[in-house]
Tab-separated table of C-alpha atoms and ligand atoms in Angstrom:
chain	number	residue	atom	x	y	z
A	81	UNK	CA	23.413	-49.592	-80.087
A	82	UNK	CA	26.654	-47.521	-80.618
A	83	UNK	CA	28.213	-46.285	-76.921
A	84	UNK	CA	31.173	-44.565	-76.722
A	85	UNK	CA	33.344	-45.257	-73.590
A	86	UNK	CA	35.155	-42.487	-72.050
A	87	UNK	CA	37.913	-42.881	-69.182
A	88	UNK	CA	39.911	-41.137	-67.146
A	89	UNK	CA	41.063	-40.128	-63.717
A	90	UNK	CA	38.693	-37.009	-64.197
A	91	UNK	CA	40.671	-35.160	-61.123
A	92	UNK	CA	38.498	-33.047	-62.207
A	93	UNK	CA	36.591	-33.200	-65.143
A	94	UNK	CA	36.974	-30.079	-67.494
A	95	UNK	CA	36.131	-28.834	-70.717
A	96	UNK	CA	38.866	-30.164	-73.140
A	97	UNK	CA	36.972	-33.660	-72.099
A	98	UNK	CA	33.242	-32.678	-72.712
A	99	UNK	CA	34.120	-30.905	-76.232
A	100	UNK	CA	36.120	-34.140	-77.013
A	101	UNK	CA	33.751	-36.594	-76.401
A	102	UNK	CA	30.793	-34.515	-77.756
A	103	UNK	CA	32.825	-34.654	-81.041
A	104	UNK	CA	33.639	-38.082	-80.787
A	105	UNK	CA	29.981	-38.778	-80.196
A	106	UNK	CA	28.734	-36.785	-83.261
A	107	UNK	CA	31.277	-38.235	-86.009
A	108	UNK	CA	30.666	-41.454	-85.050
A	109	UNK	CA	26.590	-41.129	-84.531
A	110	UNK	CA	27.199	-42.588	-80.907
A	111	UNK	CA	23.612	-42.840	-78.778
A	112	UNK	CA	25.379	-41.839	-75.821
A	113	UNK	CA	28.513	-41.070	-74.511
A	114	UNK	CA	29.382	-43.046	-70.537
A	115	UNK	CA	32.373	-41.273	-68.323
A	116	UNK	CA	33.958	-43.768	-66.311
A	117	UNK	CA	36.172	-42.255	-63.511
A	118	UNK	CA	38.539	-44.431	-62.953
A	119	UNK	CA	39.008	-45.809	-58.615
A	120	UNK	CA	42.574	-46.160	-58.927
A	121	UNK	CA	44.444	-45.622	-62.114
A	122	UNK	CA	46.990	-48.194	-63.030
A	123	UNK	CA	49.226	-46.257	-65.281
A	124	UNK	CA	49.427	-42.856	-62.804
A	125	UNK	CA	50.865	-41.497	-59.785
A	126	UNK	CA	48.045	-41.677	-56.753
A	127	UNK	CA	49.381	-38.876	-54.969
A	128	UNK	CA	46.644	-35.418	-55.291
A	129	UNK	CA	43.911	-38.074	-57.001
A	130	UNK	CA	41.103	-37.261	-54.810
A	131	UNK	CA	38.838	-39.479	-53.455
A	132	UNK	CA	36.719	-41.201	-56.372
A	133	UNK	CA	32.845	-40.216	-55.018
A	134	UNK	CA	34.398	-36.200	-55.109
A	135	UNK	CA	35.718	-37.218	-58.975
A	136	UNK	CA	31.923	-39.001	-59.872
A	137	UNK	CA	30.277	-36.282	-58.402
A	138	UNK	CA	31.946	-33.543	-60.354
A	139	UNK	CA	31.374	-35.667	-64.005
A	140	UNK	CA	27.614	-35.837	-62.919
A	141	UNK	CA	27.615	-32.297	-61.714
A	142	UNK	CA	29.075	-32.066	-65.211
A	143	UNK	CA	26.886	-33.597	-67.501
A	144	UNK	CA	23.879	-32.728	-65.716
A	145	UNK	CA	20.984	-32.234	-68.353
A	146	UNK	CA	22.855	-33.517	-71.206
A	147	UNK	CA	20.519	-36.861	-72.256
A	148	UNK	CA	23.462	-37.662	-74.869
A	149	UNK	CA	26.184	-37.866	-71.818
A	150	UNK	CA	26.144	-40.336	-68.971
A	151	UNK	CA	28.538	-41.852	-65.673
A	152	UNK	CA	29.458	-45.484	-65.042
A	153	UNK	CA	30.898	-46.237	-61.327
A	154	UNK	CA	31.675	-49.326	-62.066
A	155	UNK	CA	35.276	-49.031	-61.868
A	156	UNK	CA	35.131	-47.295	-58.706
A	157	UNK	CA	32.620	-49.731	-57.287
A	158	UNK	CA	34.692	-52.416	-58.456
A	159	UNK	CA	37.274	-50.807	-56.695
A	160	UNK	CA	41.334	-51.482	-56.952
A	161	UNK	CA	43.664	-50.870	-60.007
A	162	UNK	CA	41.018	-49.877	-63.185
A	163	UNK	CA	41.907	-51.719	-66.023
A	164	UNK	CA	40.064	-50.933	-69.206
A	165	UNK	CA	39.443	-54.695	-70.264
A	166	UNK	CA	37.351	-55.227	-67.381
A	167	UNK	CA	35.658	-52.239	-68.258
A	168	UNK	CA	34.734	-53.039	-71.699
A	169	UNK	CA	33.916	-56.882	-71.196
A	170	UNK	CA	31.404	-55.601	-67.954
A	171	UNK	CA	29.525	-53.422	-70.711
A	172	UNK	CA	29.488	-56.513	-72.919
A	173	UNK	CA	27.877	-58.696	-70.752
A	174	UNK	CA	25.386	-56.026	-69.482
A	175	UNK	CA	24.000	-55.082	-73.114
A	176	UNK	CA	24.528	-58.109	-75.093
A	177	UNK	CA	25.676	-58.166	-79.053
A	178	UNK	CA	23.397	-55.168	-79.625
A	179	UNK	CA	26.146	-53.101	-78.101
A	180	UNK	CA	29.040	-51.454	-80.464
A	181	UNK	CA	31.899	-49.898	-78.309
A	182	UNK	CA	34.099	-47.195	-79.458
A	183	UNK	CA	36.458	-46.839	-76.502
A	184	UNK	CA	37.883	-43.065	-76.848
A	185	UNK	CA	41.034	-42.059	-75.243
A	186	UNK	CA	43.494	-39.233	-75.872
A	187	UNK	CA	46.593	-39.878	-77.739
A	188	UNK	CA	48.861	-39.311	-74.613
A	189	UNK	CA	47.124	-42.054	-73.131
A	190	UNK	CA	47.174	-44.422	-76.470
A	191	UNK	CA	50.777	-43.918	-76.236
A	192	UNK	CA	51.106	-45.875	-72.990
A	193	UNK	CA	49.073	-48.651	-73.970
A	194	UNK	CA	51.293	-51.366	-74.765
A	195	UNK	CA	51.772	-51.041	-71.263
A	196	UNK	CA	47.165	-51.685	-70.052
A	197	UNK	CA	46.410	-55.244	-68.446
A	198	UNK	CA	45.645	-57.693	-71.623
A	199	UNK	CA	47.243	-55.268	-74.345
A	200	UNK	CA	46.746	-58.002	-77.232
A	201	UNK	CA	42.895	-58.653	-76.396
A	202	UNK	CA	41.600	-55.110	-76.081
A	203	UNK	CA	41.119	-54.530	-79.802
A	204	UNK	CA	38.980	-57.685	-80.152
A	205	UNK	CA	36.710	-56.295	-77.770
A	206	UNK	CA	35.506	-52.876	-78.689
A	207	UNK	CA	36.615	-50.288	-80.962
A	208	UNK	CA	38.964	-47.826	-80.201
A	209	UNK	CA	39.067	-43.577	-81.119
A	210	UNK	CA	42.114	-41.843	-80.477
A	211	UNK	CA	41.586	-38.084	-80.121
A	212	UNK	CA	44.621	-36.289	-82.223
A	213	UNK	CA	45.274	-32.570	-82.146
A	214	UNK	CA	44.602	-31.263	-85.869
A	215	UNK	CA	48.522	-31.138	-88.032
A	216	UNK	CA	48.945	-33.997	-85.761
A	217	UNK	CA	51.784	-36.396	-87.699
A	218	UNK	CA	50.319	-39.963	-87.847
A	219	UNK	CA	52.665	-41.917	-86.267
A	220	UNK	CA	53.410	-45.423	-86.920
A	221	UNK	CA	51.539	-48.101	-85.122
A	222	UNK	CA	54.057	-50.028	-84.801
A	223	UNK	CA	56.184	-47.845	-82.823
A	224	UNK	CA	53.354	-47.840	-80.035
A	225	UNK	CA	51.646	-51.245	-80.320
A	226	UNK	CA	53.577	-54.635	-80.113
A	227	UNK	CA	54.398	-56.977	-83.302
A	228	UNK	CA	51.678	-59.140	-82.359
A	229	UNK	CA	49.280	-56.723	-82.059
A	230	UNK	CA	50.279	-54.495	-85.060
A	231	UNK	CA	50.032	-57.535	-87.414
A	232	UNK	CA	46.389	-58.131	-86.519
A	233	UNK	CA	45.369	-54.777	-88.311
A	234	UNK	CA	45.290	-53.230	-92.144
A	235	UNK	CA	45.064	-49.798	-92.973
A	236	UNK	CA	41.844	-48.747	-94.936
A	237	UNK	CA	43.196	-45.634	-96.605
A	238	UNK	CA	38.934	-45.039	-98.046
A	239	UNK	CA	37.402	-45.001	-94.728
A	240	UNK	CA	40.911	-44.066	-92.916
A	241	UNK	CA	40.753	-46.600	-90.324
A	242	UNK	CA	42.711	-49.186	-89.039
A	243	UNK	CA	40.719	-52.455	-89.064
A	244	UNK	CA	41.209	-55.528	-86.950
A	245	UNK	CA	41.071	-59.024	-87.658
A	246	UNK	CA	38.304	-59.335	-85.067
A	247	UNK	CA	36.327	-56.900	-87.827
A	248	UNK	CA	36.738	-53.903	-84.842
A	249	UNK	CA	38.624	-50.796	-85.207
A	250	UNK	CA	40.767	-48.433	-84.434
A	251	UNK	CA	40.681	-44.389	-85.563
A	252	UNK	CA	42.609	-41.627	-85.120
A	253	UNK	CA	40.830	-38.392	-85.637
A	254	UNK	CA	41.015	-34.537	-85.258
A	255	UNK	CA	39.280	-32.756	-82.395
A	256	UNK	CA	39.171	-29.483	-81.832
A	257	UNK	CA	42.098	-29.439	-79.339
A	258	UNK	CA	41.417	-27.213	-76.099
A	259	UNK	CA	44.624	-27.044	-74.176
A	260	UNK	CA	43.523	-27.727	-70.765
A	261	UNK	CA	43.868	-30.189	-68.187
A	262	UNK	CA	43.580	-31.336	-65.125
A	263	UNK	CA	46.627	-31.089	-63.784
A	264	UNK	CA	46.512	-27.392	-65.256
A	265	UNK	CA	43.696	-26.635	-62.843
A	266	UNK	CA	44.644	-27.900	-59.887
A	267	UNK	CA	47.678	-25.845	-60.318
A	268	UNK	CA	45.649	-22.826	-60.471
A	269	UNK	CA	43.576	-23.468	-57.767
A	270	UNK	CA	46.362	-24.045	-55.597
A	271	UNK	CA	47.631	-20.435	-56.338
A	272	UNK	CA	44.184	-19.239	-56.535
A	273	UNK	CA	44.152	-18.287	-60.067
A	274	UNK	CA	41.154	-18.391	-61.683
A	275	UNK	CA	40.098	-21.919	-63.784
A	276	UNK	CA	36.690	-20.094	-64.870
A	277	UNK	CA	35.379	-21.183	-68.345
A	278	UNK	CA	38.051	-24.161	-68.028
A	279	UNK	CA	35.626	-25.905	-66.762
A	280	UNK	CA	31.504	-26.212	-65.737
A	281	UNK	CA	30.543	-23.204	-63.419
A	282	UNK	CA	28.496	-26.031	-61.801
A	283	UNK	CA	31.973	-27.839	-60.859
A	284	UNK	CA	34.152	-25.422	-60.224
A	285	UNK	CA	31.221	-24.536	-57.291
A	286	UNK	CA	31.235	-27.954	-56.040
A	287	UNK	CA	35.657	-27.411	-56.139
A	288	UNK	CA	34.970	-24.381	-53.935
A	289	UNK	CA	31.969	-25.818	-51.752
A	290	UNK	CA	34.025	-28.041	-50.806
A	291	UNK	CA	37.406	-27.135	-50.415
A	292	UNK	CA	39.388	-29.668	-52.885
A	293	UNK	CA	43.033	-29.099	-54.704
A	294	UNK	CA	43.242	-26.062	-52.688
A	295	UNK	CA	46.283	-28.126	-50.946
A	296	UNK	CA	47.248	-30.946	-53.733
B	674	LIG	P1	46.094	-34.870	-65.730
B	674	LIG	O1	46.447	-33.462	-66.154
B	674	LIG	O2	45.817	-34.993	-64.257
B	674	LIG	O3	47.071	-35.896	-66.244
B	674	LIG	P2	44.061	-35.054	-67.857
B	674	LIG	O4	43.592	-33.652	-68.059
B	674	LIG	O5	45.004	-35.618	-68.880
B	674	LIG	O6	44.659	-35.229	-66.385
B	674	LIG	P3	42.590	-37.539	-67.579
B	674	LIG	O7	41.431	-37.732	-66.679
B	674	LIG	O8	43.856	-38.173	-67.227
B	674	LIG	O9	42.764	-35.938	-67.745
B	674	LIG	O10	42.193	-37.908	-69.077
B	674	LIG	C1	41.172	-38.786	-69.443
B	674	LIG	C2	41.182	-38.898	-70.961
B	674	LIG	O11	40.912	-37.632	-71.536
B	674	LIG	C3	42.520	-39.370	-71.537
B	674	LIG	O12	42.264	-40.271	-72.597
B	674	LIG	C4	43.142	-38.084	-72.066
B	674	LIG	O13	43.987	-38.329	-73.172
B	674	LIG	C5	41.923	-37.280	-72.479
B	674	LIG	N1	42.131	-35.823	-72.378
B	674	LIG	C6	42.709	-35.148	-71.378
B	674	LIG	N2	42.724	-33.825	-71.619
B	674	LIG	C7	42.141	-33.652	-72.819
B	674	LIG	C8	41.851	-32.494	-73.658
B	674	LIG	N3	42.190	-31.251	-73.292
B	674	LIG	N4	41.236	-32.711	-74.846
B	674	LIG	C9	40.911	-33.974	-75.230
B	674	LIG	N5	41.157	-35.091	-74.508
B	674	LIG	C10	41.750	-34.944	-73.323
């Protein structure tokens, strides 16, 4: 069973991350695609990250009706700093070796990764998609990842992947890149511009219902 991963602060969850992962899902024949908001996020600033059951409820509110798209709250349940290893070895040990991960993550956040809890293991534990704008320039691994890390993968030029030696991998590819975000939108709600079609009607009610960003 191929899942793809997806985290993120989601404060909130908009558009640029559905179309993503809905990509992501398709090229690589995923079965399903799991959002995982994270409780608190290791490598950001806390200050205007709203409470986490406001953050679920917006990727459910989100993803409603899609049977390809799901939610995990298991970093929020588990509660603390989220750090992805945890993540990805909880989803192990739930689904057994059946399960093939492809953890996806935006290249702004692959950038900072030398930095996430247990750096070295990660890519012997799932496999990892990094969304890249298209004209992107590929930039060298080695200038992101540690020596002891980088020397653990080979480039396969046919298949354009970089491939561990745990047999796991890690791609770049080309989304369609929607320039939106969440900081973005809280901006605009703030001075009550409008964030319509940046993100689910169905959220951007629940942002109104209930009053959030309006002061973040
Ligand atoms: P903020 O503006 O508050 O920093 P964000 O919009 O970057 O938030 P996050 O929840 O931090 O959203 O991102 C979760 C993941 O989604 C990250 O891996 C990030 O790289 C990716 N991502 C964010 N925005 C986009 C986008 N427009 N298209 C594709 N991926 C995105």
């Amino acid at each position: 069973m191929r899942i793809g991963l997806f985290g993120g602060t989601f404060n909130p969850i908009h558009t640029g991350h559905l179309r993503s992962a809905e990509e992501i899902r398709e090229l690589f024949e995923l079965k399903r695609i799991v959002f995982i908001p994270s409780a608190i996020p290791p490598h950001k600033d806390e200050m205007g990250i709203i409470s986490p059951s406001h953050r679920i409820e917006m990727v459910n509110l989100a993803i409603e009706g899609n049977p390809d798209f799901s939610s995990s709250d298991i970093e929020i349940k588990r509660s603390g700093k989220s750090y992805s290893i945890e993540t990805i070895n909880h989803f192990k040990m739930m689904h057994g070796s059946d399960l093939v991960l492809f953890f996806i993550m935006g290249m702004d956040a692959f950038i900072d990764i030398s930095t996430w809890k247990d750096c070295v293991y990660l890519f012997s534990c799932s496999n990892f998609v990094v969304t890249t704008r298209p004209g992107y320039h590929r930039i060298k691994l080695e200038d992101i990842l540690p020596f002891d890390v980088v020397r653990d993968f080979s480039y396969n030029p046919e298949e354009d992947r970089f491939i561990h030696t745990s047999n796991l991998s890690l791609y770049f590819r080309d989304i369609t890149h929607l320039d939106i975000s969440s900081s973005m939108i809280r901006k605009r709600i703030k001075e009550e511009l409008s964030i319509r079609y940046l993100l689910p009607e169905r959220v951007i009610e629940y942002i109104k219902v209930n009053g959030i960003y309006k002061d973040s």
